[in-house]
CSV table of C-alpha atoms and ligand atoms in Angstrom, one decimal:
chain,number,residue,atom,x,y,z
D,818,UNK,CA,-19.8,9.3,15.2
D,819,UNK,CA,-16.8,8.7,17.4
D,820,UNK,CA,-14.9,5.5,17.4
D,821,UNK,CA,-13.6,4.8,20.9
D,822,UNK,CA,-12.2,1.4,19.9
D,823,UNK,CA,-8.8,2.7,19.0
D,824,UNK,CA,-7.1,-0.4,20.3
D,825,UNK,CA,-8.7,-2.8,17.9
D,826,UNK,CA,-5.4,-3.1,16.0
D,827,UNK,CA,-3.6,-5.4,18.4
D,828,UNK,CA,-3.0,-8.7,16.6
D,829,UNK,CA,-3.2,-10.5,19.9
D,830,UNK,CA,-6.8,-9.4,20.2
D,831,UNK,CA,-7.9,-10.1,16.7
D,832,UNK,CA,-5.7,-12.9,15.5
D,833,UNK,CA,-3.3,-12.3,12.7
D,834,UNK,CA,-4.0,-15.4,10.8
D,835,UNK,CA,-7.0,-14.3,8.9
D,836,UNK,CA,-7.7,-17.6,7.2
D,837,UNK,CA,-7.6,-19.7,10.4
D,838,UNK,CA,-11.0,-18.8,11.6
D,839,UNK,CA,-12.5,-18.8,8.1
D,840,UNK,CA,-13.6,-22.0,6.6
D,841,UNK,CA,-13.2,-20.4,3.2
D,842,UNK,CA,-9.6,-21.3,2.4
D,843,UNK,CA,-8.8,-20.1,-1.1
D,844,UNK,CA,-6.4,-20.1,-2.8
D,845,UNK,CA,-5.5,-23.8,-3.0
D,846,UNK,CA,-1.9,-24.9,-3.0
D,847,UNK,CA,-1.6,-24.3,-6.8
D,848,UNK,CA,-2.7,-20.7,-6.3
D,849,UNK,CA,-6.2,-21.2,-7.7
D,850,UNK,CA,-9.5,-19.7,-6.5
D,851,UNK,CA,-11.8,-22.3,-7.9
D,852,UNK,CA,-11.0,-22.2,-11.7
D,853,UNK,CA,-9.1,-18.8,-11.5
D,854,UNK,CA,-5.6,-17.6,-10.6
D,855,UNK,CA,-2.4,-19.6,-11.1
D,856,UNK,CA,1.0,-18.5,-12.2
D,857,UNK,CA,1.2,-17.6,-15.8
D,858,UNK,CA,4.7,-16.2,-16.0
D,859,UNK,CA,8.0,-16.8,-17.8
D,860,UNK,CA,9.6,-19.9,-16.4
D,861,UNK,CA,12.6,-17.9,-15.2
D,862,UNK,CA,10.3,-16.2,-12.6
D,863,UNK,CA,8.9,-19.4,-11.1
D,864,UNK,CA,11.7,-19.8,-8.5
D,865,UNK,CA,11.2,-16.1,-7.4
D,866,UNK,CA,7.5,-16.7,-7.0
D,867,UNK,CA,8.1,-20.0,-5.1
D,868,UNK,CA,10.6,-18.1,-2.8
D,869,UNK,CA,8.1,-15.4,-2.2
D,870,UNK,CA,5.4,-17.8,-1.5
D,871,UNK,CA,7.4,-19.8,1.1
D,872,UNK,CA,8.6,-16.6,2.8
D,873,UNK,CA,5.0,-15.2,2.8
D,874,UNK,CA,3.7,-18.4,4.4
D,875,UNK,CA,6.2,-17.9,7.2
D,876,UNK,CA,5.4,-14.2,7.9
D,877,UNK,CA,1.6,-14.7,7.5
D,878,UNK,CA,1.4,-16.3,10.9
D,879,UNK,CA,4.6,-14.8,12.4
D,880,UNK,CA,3.5,-12.7,15.5
D,881,UNK,CA,6.6,-10.4,15.3
D,882,UNK,CA,6.2,-9.6,11.6
D,883,UNK,CA,2.5,-8.8,12.2
D,884,UNK,CA,3.1,-6.9,15.3
D,885,UNK,CA,5.5,-4.7,13.4
D,886,UNK,CA,3.1,-4.4,10.5
D,887,UNK,CA,0.2,-3.4,12.7
D,888,UNK,CA,2.5,-0.9,14.4
D,889,UNK,CA,3.2,0.8,11.0
D,890,UNK,CA,-0.5,0.7,10.2
D,891,UNK,CA,-1.3,2.5,13.4
D,892,UNK,CA,1.6,5.0,13.7
D,893,UNK,CA,2.3,5.8,10.0
D,894,UNK,CA,-0.9,5.0,8.1
D,895,UNK,CA,-3.2,6.3,10.8
D,896,UNK,CA,-5.3,3.2,11.4
D,897,UNK,CA,-7.8,2.3,12.5
D,898,UNK,CA,-9.9,4.4,10.1
D,899,UNK,CA,-13.3,5.5,11.4
D,900,UNK,CA,-16.7,4.0,10.5
D,901,UNK,CA,-18.6,7.2,9.9
D,902,UNK,CA,-22.4,7.3,9.8
D,903,UNK,CA,-23.4,9.1,6.5
D,904,UNK,CA,-26.2,10.8,8.2
D,905,UNK,CA,-27.5,13.1,5.5
D,906,UNK,CA,-27.4,10.5,2.8
D,907,UNK,CA,-29.2,8.1,5.3
D,908,UNK,CA,-31.9,10.8,5.9
D,909,UNK,CA,-32.1,11.5,2.1
D,910,UNK,CA,-33.0,7.9,1.2
D,911,UNK,CA,-35.1,7.4,4.3
D,912,UNK,CA,-34.5,3.7,4.4
D,913,UNK,CA,-31.6,1.8,5.9
D,914,UNK,CA,-28.5,3.3,7.6
D,915,UNK,CA,-25.4,4.1,5.6
D,916,UNK,CA,-21.9,3.9,7.1
D,917,UNK,CA,-18.6,4.8,5.3
D,918,UNK,CA,-15.5,2.9,6.1
D,919,UNK,CA,-13.0,5.8,5.8
D,920,UNK,CA,-10.0,4.5,3.9
D,921,UNK,CA,-9.8,8.0,2.4
D,922,UNK,CA,-8.3,9.0,5.7
D,923,UNK,CA,-5.3,6.7,5.3
D,924,UNK,CA,-1.9,8.4,4.8
D,925,UNK,CA,-1.6,9.2,1.1
D,926,UNK,CA,-5.4,9.3,0.8
D,927,UNK,CA,-6.5,5.8,-0.1
D,928,UNK,CA,-6.4,2.2,0.9
D,929,UNK,CA,-3.4,1.3,-1.3
D,930,UNK,CA,-0.8,1.9,1.4
D,931,UNK,CA,-2.1,-1.0,3.6
D,932,UNK,CA,-0.7,-3.3,0.9
D,933,UNK,CA,2.5,-1.5,0.1
D,934,UNK,CA,3.5,-1.4,3.8
D,935,UNK,CA,3.1,-5.2,3.9
D,936,UNK,CA,5.0,-5.9,0.7
D,937,UNK,CA,7.9,-3.5,1.5
D,938,UNK,CA,8.4,-5.2,4.9
D,939,UNK,CA,8.5,-8.6,3.1
D,940,UNK,CA,11.0,-7.2,0.6
D,941,UNK,CA,13.3,-6.0,3.5
D,942,UNK,CA,13.0,-9.3,5.3
D,943,UNK,CA,14.0,-11.1,2.1
D,944,UNK,CA,17.1,-8.9,1.8
D,945,UNK,CA,16.0,-7.2,-1.4
D,946,UNK,CA,17.7,-3.9,-2.1
D,947,UNK,CA,15.6,-2.6,-4.9
D,948,UNK,CA,11.8,-2.2,-5.4
D,949,UNK,CA,10.0,-2.0,-8.8
D,950,UNK,CA,6.4,-1.2,-9.5
D,951,UNK,CA,4.2,-0.3,-12.4
D,952,UNK,CA,1.5,2.4,-12.2
D,953,UNK,CA,-1.3,3.6,-14.4
D,954,UNK,CA,-2.9,6.7,-12.7
D,955,UNK,CA,0.1,7.0,-10.5
D,956,UNK,CA,-1.7,6.1,-7.2
D,957,UNK,CA,0.1,2.8,-6.7
D,958,UNK,CA,3.4,4.4,-7.8
D,959,UNK,CA,2.9,7.1,-5.1
D,960,UNK,CA,2.0,4.5,-2.4
D,961,UNK,CA,5.1,2.5,-3.4
D,962,UNK,CA,7.5,5.5,-3.5
D,963,UNK,CA,6.1,6.5,-0.1
D,964,UNK,CA,7.0,3.2,1.7
D,965,UNK,CA,10.3,3.0,-0.1
D,966,UNK,CA,11.2,6.4,1.3
D,967,UNK,CA,10.0,5.3,4.7
D,968,UNK,CA,12.0,2.1,4.6
D,969,UNK,CA,15.1,3.4,2.8
D,970,UNK,CA,14.9,1.3,-0.4
D,971,UNK,CA,15.7,2.1,-4.0
D,972,UNK,CA,12.5,2.6,-6.0
D,973,UNK,CA,11.9,2.4,-9.8
D,974,UNK,CA,8.3,3.0,-11.1
D,975,UNK,CA,7.4,2.1,-14.7
D,976,UNK,CA,4.7,4.3,-16.2
D,977,UNK,CA,3.4,4.7,-19.7
D,978,UNK,CA,4.3,8.1,-21.2
D,979,UNK,CA,0.7,8.8,-22.1
D,980,UNK,CA,-0.2,8.2,-18.4
D,981,UNK,CA,2.8,10.4,-17.3
D,982,UNK,CA,1.4,13.2,-19.3
D,983,UNK,CA,-2.1,12.8,-17.9
D,984,UNK,CA,-0.9,12.4,-14.3
D,985,UNK,CA,1.9,14.8,-14.0
D,986,UNK,CA,1.1,15.7,-10.4
D,987,UNK,CA,1.6,12.1,-9.4
D,988,UNK,CA,4.8,11.8,-11.4
D,989,UNK,CA,6.2,14.8,-9.5
D,990,UNK,CA,5.0,13.3,-6.2
D,991,UNK,CA,7.0,10.1,-6.9
D,992,UNK,CA,10.1,12.1,-7.9
D,993,UNK,CA,9.8,14.2,-4.7
D,994,UNK,CA,9.6,11.0,-2.7
D,995,UNK,CA,12.9,9.9,-4.2
D,996,UNK,CA,11.7,7.4,-6.8
D,997,UNK,CA,12.9,7.1,-10.4
D,998,UNK,CA,10.0,7.2,-12.8
D,999,UNK,CA,10.8,5.3,-16.0
D,1000,UNK,CA,8.6,6.4,-19.0
D,1001,UNK,CA,7.4,3.5,-21.2
D,1002,UNK,CA,7.0,4.3,-24.9
D,1003,UNK,CA,5.8,0.9,-26.3
D,1004,UNK,CA,2.2,0.0,-27.2
D,1005,UNK,CA,-0.5,2.4,-26.1
D,1006,UNK,CA,2.0,3.9,-23.6
D,1007,UNK,CA,-0.4,3.1,-20.7
D,1008,UNK,CA,-0.7,0.6,-17.8
D,1009,UNK,CA,-0.4,-2.7,-19.6
D,1010,UNK,CA,2.8,-1.5,-21.4
D,1011,UNK,CA,4.2,-0.4,-18.0
D,1012,UNK,CA,3.4,-3.8,-16.6
D,1013,UNK,CA,5.2,-5.6,-19.4
D,1014,UNK,CA,8.3,-3.4,-18.8
D,1015,UNK,CA,8.2,-4.0,-15.0
D,1016,UNK,CA,8.0,-7.8,-15.6
D,1017,UNK,CA,11.0,-7.5,-18.0
D,1018,UNK,CA,13.0,-5.7,-15.3
D,1019,UNK,CA,12.0,-8.3,-12.8
D,1020,UNK,CA,13.2,-11.1,-15.1
D,1021,UNK,CA,16.6,-9.4,-15.5
D,1022,UNK,CA,17.1,-8.4,-11.8
D,1023,UNK,CA,15.2,-11.1,-10.0
D,1024,UNK,CA,18.1,-11.7,-7.5
D,1025,UNK,CA,18.0,-8.3,-5.7
D,1026,UNK,CA,14.7,-6.9,-6.8
D,1027,UNK,CA,11.2,-7.1,-5.3
D,1028,UNK,CA,8.2,-6.4,-7.5
D,1029,UNK,CA,5.4,-4.7,-5.5
D,1030,UNK,CA,2.0,-5.3,-7.2
D,1031,UNK,CA,-0.7,-2.8,-6.4
D,1032,UNK,CA,-4.0,-4.7,-6.6
D,1033,UNK,CA,-5.3,-8.2,-5.9
D,1034,UNK,CA,-4.0,-9.3,-9.3
D,1035,UNK,CA,-0.9,-11.0,-10.8
D,1036,UNK,CA,0.5,-14.5,-10.3
D,1037,UNK,CA,0.1,-16.5,-7.1
D,1038,UNK,CA,0.9,-15.6,-4.3
D,1039,UNK,CA,0.2,-11.9,-5.0
D,1040,UNK,CA,-3.6,-11.9,-5.1
D,1041,UNK,CA,-3.6,-13.8,-1.7
D,1042,UNK,CA,-1.0,-11.6,-0.2
D,1043,UNK,CA,-2.6,-8.3,-1.3
D,1044,UNK,CA,-5.9,-9.6,0.1
D,1045,UNK,CA,-4.4,-10.5,3.4
D,1046,UNK,CA,-2.7,-7.1,3.7
D,1047,UNK,CA,-6.0,-5.3,3.1
D,1048,UNK,CA,-8.0,-7.6,5.4
D,1049,UNK,CA,-7.4,-5.1,8.1
D,1050,UNK,CA,-10.3,-3.0,6.5
D,1051,UNK,CA,-12.8,-5.8,7.1
D,1052,UNK,CA,-11.3,-6.7,10.4
D,1053,UNK,CA,-11.9,-3.1,11.7
D,1054,UNK,CA,-15.3,-2.9,10.0
D,1055,UNK,CA,-16.5,-6.0,11.7
D,1056,UNK,CA,-15.6,-4.9,15.2
D,1057,UNK,CA,-16.7,-1.3,14.7
D,1058,UNK,CA,-20.1,-2.3,13.4
D,1059,UNK,CA,-20.5,-4.7,16.3
D,1060,UNK,CA,-19.6,-1.9,18.7
D,1061,UNK,CA,-21.8,0.7,17.1
D,1062,UNK,CA,-24.8,-1.3,16.0
D,1063,UNK,CA,-24.4,-4.6,18.0
D,1064,UNK,CA,-24.5,-6.7,14.8
D,1065,UNK,CA,-22.9,-7.2,11.4
D,1066,UNK,CA,-24.0,-5.1,8.4
D,1067,UNK,CA,-26.6,-6.4,6.0
D,1068,UNK,CA,-24.8,-5.1,3.0
D,1069,UNK,CA,-21.2,-4.3,2.2
D,1070,UNK,CA,-20.4,-2.3,-1.0
D,1071,UNK,CA,-17.1,-1.5,-2.6
D,1072,UNK,CA,-15.8,-0.4,-6.1
D,1073,UNK,CA,-13.8,-3.0,-8.0
D,1074,UNK,CA,-10.9,-2.2,-10.3
D,1075,UNK,CA,-8.3,-5.0,-9.8
D,1076,UNK,CA,-10.3,-5.6,-6.6
D,1077,UNK,CA,-8.0,-4.9,-3.6
D,1078,UNK,CA,-10.2,-2.5,-1.6
D,1079,UNK,CA,-13.2,-4.7,-2.3
D,1080,UNK,CA,-11.6,-8.0,-1.2
D,1081,UNK,CA,-10.1,-6.3,1.8
D,1082,UNK,CA,-13.5,-5.4,3.2
D,1083,UNK,CA,-15.3,-8.5,1.8
D,1084,UNK,CA,-13.0,-11.3,3.0
D,1085,UNK,CA,-14.0,-11.2,6.6
D,1086,UNK,CA,-17.6,-11.6,5.7
D,1087,UNK,CA,-17.5,-14.3,3.1
D,1088,UNK,CA,-18.7,-17.0,5.6
D,1089,UNK,CA,-21.3,-14.7,7.1
D,1090,UNK,CA,-24.0,-15.6,4.6
D,1091,UNK,CA,-26.4,-12.9,5.9
D,1092,UNK,CA,-24.0,-10.2,4.9
D,1093,UNK,CA,-24.7,-9.4,1.2
D,1094,UNK,CA,-21.6,-8.4,-0.7
D,1095,UNK,CA,-21.8,-6.1,-3.7
D,1096,UNK,CA,-18.9,-5.0,-6.0
D,1097,UNK,CA,-19.4,-2.1,-8.4
D,1098,UNK,CA,-17.3,-2.1,-11.6
D,1099,UNK,CA,-16.9,0.8,-14.0
D,1100,UNK,CA,-19.3,0.7,-17.0
D,1101,UNK,CA,-17.6,3.8,-18.5
D,1102,UNK,CA,-19.9,5.1,-21.2
D,1103,UNK,CA,-22.0,2.0,-20.7
D,1104,UNK,CA,-21.4,-1.7,-20.6
D,1105,UNK,CA,-23.0,-2.2,-24.0
D,1106,UNK,CA,-20.6,0.3,-25.6
D,1107,UNK,CA,-17.0,-0.2,-26.6
D,1108,UNK,CA,-15.9,2.3,-24.0
D,1109,UNK,CA,-16.2,0.3,-20.8
D,1110,UNK,CA,-14.2,-1.3,-18.0
D,1111,UNK,CA,-17.1,-3.6,-16.9
D,1112,UNK,CA,-15.1,-6.8,-16.7
D,1113,UNK,CA,-17.8,-9.1,-15.4
D,1114,UNK,CA,-20.6,-7.7,-17.6
D,1115,UNK,CA,-18.5,-7.8,-20.8
D,1116,UNK,CA,-15.4,-10.0,-20.2
D,1117,UNK,CA,-14.6,-13.6,-20.6
D,1118,UNK,CA,-11.9,-15.8,-18.9
D,1119,UNK,CA,-8.4,-15.2,-20.2
D,1120,UNK,CA,-4.8,-14.6,-19.0
D,1121,UNK,CA,-3.5,-11.2,-18.1
D,1122,UNK,CA,-0.6,-10.2,-15.8
D,1123,UNK,CA,0.2,-13.7,-14.7
D,1124,UNK,CA,-3.2,-15.1,-13.8
D,1125,UNK,CA,-6.4,-16.5,-15.3
D,1126,UNK,CA,-9.5,-14.4,-14.6
D,1127,UNK,CA,-12.2,-12.5,-16.4
D,1128,UNK,CA,-10.8,-10.1,-19.0
D,1129,UNK,CA,-12.1,-7.6,-21.5
D,1130,UNK,CA,-11.1,-9.1,-24.9
D,1131,UNK,CA,-11.4,-8.2,-28.6
D,1132,UNK,CA,-13.3,-10.7,-30.8
D,1133,UNK,CA,-9.8,-12.0,-31.7
D,1134,UNK,CA,-9.0,-12.7,-28.0
D,1135,UNK,CA,-6.6,-9.9,-27.6
D,1136,UNK,CA,-6.8,-7.6,-24.5
D,1137,UNK,CA,-9.3,-4.8,-25.2
D,1138,UNK,CA,-8.6,-1.3,-24.1
D,1139,UNK,CA,-10.7,-0.4,-21.0
D,1140,UNK,CA,-12.4,2.9,-20.5
D,1141,UNK,CA,-13.5,4.6,-17.3
D,1142,UNK,CA,-13.5,8.2,-16.2
D,1143,UNK,CA,-11.8,7.0,-13.0
D,1144,UNK,CA,-8.2,6.1,-13.6
D,1145,UNK,CA,-8.1,3.5,-10.9
D,1146,UNK,CA,-10.9,1.4,-12.4
D,1147,UNK,CA,-9.7,1.8,-16.0
D,1148,UNK,CA,-8.3,-1.7,-16.1
D,1149,UNK,CA,-9.4,-4.6,-18.5
D,1150,UNK,CA,-9.0,-7.4,-15.9
D,1151,UNK,CA,-10.0,-8.2,-12.3
D,1152,UNK,CA,-8.4,-10.2,-9.6
D,1153,UNK,CA,-8.9,-14.0,-9.7
D,1154,UNK,CA,-10.6,-14.3,-6.3
D,1155,UNK,CA,-13.3,-11.9,-7.5
D,1156,UNK,CA,-13.8,-14.1,-10.6
D,1157,UNK,CA,-14.4,-17.1,-8.3
D,1158,UNK,CA,-16.8,-15.0,-6.1
D,1159,UNK,CA,-18.6,-13.9,-9.2
D,1160,UNK,CA,-19.0,-17.5,-10.5
D,1161,UNK,CA,-20.2,-18.9,-7.2
D,1162,UNK,CA,-22.6,-15.9,-6.8
D,1163,UNK,CA,-21.3,-15.1,-3.3
D,1164,UNK,CA,-20.6,-11.5,-4.4
D,1165,UNK,CA,-22.9,-9.7,-6.9
D,1166,UNK,CA,-21.2,-7.3,-9.3
D,1167,UNK,CA,-22.9,-4.5,-11.1
D,1168,UNK,CA,-21.7,-1.9,-13.7
D,1169,UNK,CA,-21.9,1.8,-12.9
D,1170,UNK,CA,-21.5,4.5,-15.6
D,1171,UNK,CA,-19.2,7.5,-15.6
D,1172,UNK,CA,-22.3,9.7,-15.5
D,1173,UNK,CA,-23.8,8.1,-12.5
D,1174,UNK,CA,-20.4,8.0,-10.7
D,1175,UNK,CA,-19.9,11.7,-11.3
D,1176,UNK,CA,-23.4,12.5,-10.0
D,1177,UNK,CA,-22.5,10.6,-6.9
D,1178,UNK,CA,-19.2,12.6,-6.5
D,1179,UNK,CA,-21.4,15.7,-6.3
D,1180,UNK,CA,-24.1,14.2,-4.1
D,1181,UNK,CA,-21.6,12.9,-1.6
D,1182,UNK,CA,-19.6,16.1,-1.5
D,1183,UNK,CA,-22.7,18.3,-0.9
D,1184,UNK,CA,-24.5,16.0,1.5
D,1185,UNK,CA,-21.6,14.6,3.6
D,1186,UNK,CA,-18.8,17.1,3.2
D,1187,UNK,CA,-16.6,14.2,1.9
D,1188,UNK,CA,-15.2,14.6,-1.6
D,1189,UNK,CA,-14.8,10.9,-2.7
D,1190,UNK,CA,-12.4,9.5,-5.2
D,1191,UNK,CA,-14.2,8.9,-8.5
D,1192,UNK,CA,-13.5,5.2,-8.0
D,1193,UNK,CA,-15.3,5.2,-4.7
D,1194,UNK,CA,-18.2,7.2,-6.2
D,1195,UNK,CA,-19.1,4.1,-8.3
D,1196,UNK,CA,-20.1,2.4,-5.1
D,1197,UNK,CA,-21.8,5.5,-3.8
D,1198,UNK,CA,-23.9,5.7,-7.0
D,1199,UNK,CA,-25.2,2.2,-6.3
D,1200,UNK,CA,-27.0,3.5,-3.2
D,1201,UNK,CA,-29.6,5.1,-5.6
D,1202,UNK,CA,-30.5,1.5,-6.7
D,1203,UNK,CA,-30.1,-0.2,-3.4
D,1204,UNK,CA,-31.6,2.1,-0.8
D,1205,UNK,CA,-35.2,2.2,-2.0
D,1206,UNK,CA,-35.5,-1.6,-1.7
D,1207,UNK,CA,-34.3,-1.7,2.0
D,1208,UNK,CA,-36.2,-1.6,5.2
D,1209,UNK,CA,-35.6,1.1,7.8
D,1210,UNK,CA,-33.2,-0.8,10.1
D,1211,UNK,CA,-30.9,-2.4,7.5
D,1212,UNK,CA,-27.3,-1.5,7.8
D,1213,UNK,CA,-25.1,-0.7,4.7
D,1214,UNK,CA,-21.3,-0.3,4.9
D,1215,UNK,CA,-19.6,1.3,1.9
D,1216,UNK,CA,-15.9,1.2,1.6
D,1217,UNK,CA,-14.8,4.8,1.0
D,1218,UNK,CA,-11.6,3.6,-0.8
D,1219,UNK,CA,-10.0,7.1,-1.3
D,1220,UNK,CA,-10.4,10.8,-1.3
D,1221,UNK,CA,-11.1,12.9,-4.4
D,1222,UNK,CA,-8.4,15.5,-4.2
D,1223,UNK,CA,-6.4,13.6,-6.8
D,1224,UNK,CA,-9.4,13.8,-9.1
D,1225,UNK,CA,-10.0,17.5,-8.9
D,1226,UNK,CA,-8.7,18.1,-12.5
D,1227,UNK,CA,-11.2,15.6,-13.9
D,1228,UNK,CA,-14.0,16.9,-11.6
D,1229,UNK,CA,-13.4,20.6,-12.5
D,1230,UNK,CA,-13.4,19.8,-16.2
D,1231,UNK,CA,-16.6,17.7,-15.9
D,1232,UNK,CA,-18.7,20.1,-13.8
D,1233,UNK,CA,-17.2,23.5,-14.4
D,1234,UNK,CA,-15.6,23.1,-17.9
D,1235,UNK,CA,-12.1,24.3,-16.9
P,598,PLP,C1,-6.5,2.3,-7.0
P,598,PLP,C2,-7.9,2.6,-6.4
P,598,PLP,C3,-9.0,1.8,-6.6
P,598,PLP,C4,-9.0,0.6,-7.4
P,598,PLP,O1,-8.2,-0.4,-7.0
P,598,PLP,P1,-8.7,-1.7,-6.3
P,598,PLP,O2,-7.5,-2.6,-6.3
P,598,PLP,O3,-9.9,-2.3,-7.1
P,598,PLP,O4,-9.1,-1.4,-5.0
P,598,PLP,C5,-10.2,2.2,-6.0
P,598,PLP,N1,-10.2,3.4,-5.2
P,598,PLP,C6,-9.2,4.2,-5.1
P,598,PLP,C7,-9.3,5.4,-4.3
P,598,PLP,C8,-7.9,3.8,-5.7
P,598,PLP,O5,-6.9,4.7,-5.5
């Protein structure tokens, strides 16, 4: 399916201020989405967050900033990404029509770079010389190291040593891109420990350092900013679906880790009440087992990484270790905007197991010639539940958040035992 609408990325045509034409206007001035969000950080960081917020409020509607941003998205990231009819999966189910929004075709292989481009531009504009980030699986670290190389900024990425061992290829990618990867040896030596270390660095070097957060999480204004930088996904989907089908989709599906690819494609449609929005979270070995990352099915409100949201917790209220076969969904929290959309019922969230996701990796590879990221496969798996209940002419758009090349180690081990 060809997309002839290659010029849909002009801000003039689409309007750069995404919230202007939406009545939904969260977050409020305190950074809350209903009861969730806020700024739960050491007091020393409040001025930095305030400065970031006021700078962002300027660039958000600044035509020059957005013109440049959209230029990078087109010339460097490769946008717009196509909306591809998944024709054999569509035929297979025999009901509805399935389209993939192809974020897997973005430079670096996933949606994450939409956000890192926006934040690095902001950092440059604010005169920051140094970028820090934390990474779990390494995907956000790679997306950050990539834009730092492109924009000529110093880059330090914090990563737990356990994660460094598991994700050596991404560590080497970051090094090759010129970033310094700092191993973290505290705690479980994984993402949450790397995040603590990144925050410690930020507190110490707040004058010249910009902290690039990789999902729709963290203290205000990050969840809003990350959402806005990913809104291009929904913006394109809307006009592509109108062009191809003459109307909006009936369903939009996306996997949810912290929630950035999902909010990116959902945000446009929040006020279109006929568009049903579905988020798929990682059940791991099952949402009733201890080895899960199903934040909505199993979590309770709590504070993590600077904001109040749903969170997997131990009976004592400490942060529980998450589990998912997909590194990108292996996170005990979720962005505060999703917590609000969950509580209001505007978005439905369902858990999908490791097993069902892996079966979907295989099905999609064999039937569409697209090897999806294991994260994405959680959304693809849900088609098994959704499609039988649909009528023939209903339209489903699934956000194909990334490609599976990065997961070939896990996939080989799972299917071929090597
Ligand atoms: C990081 C990642 C995710 C999960 O992050 P979100 O912020 O929830 O989007 C999903 N898919 C892919 C391919 C990723 O790399």
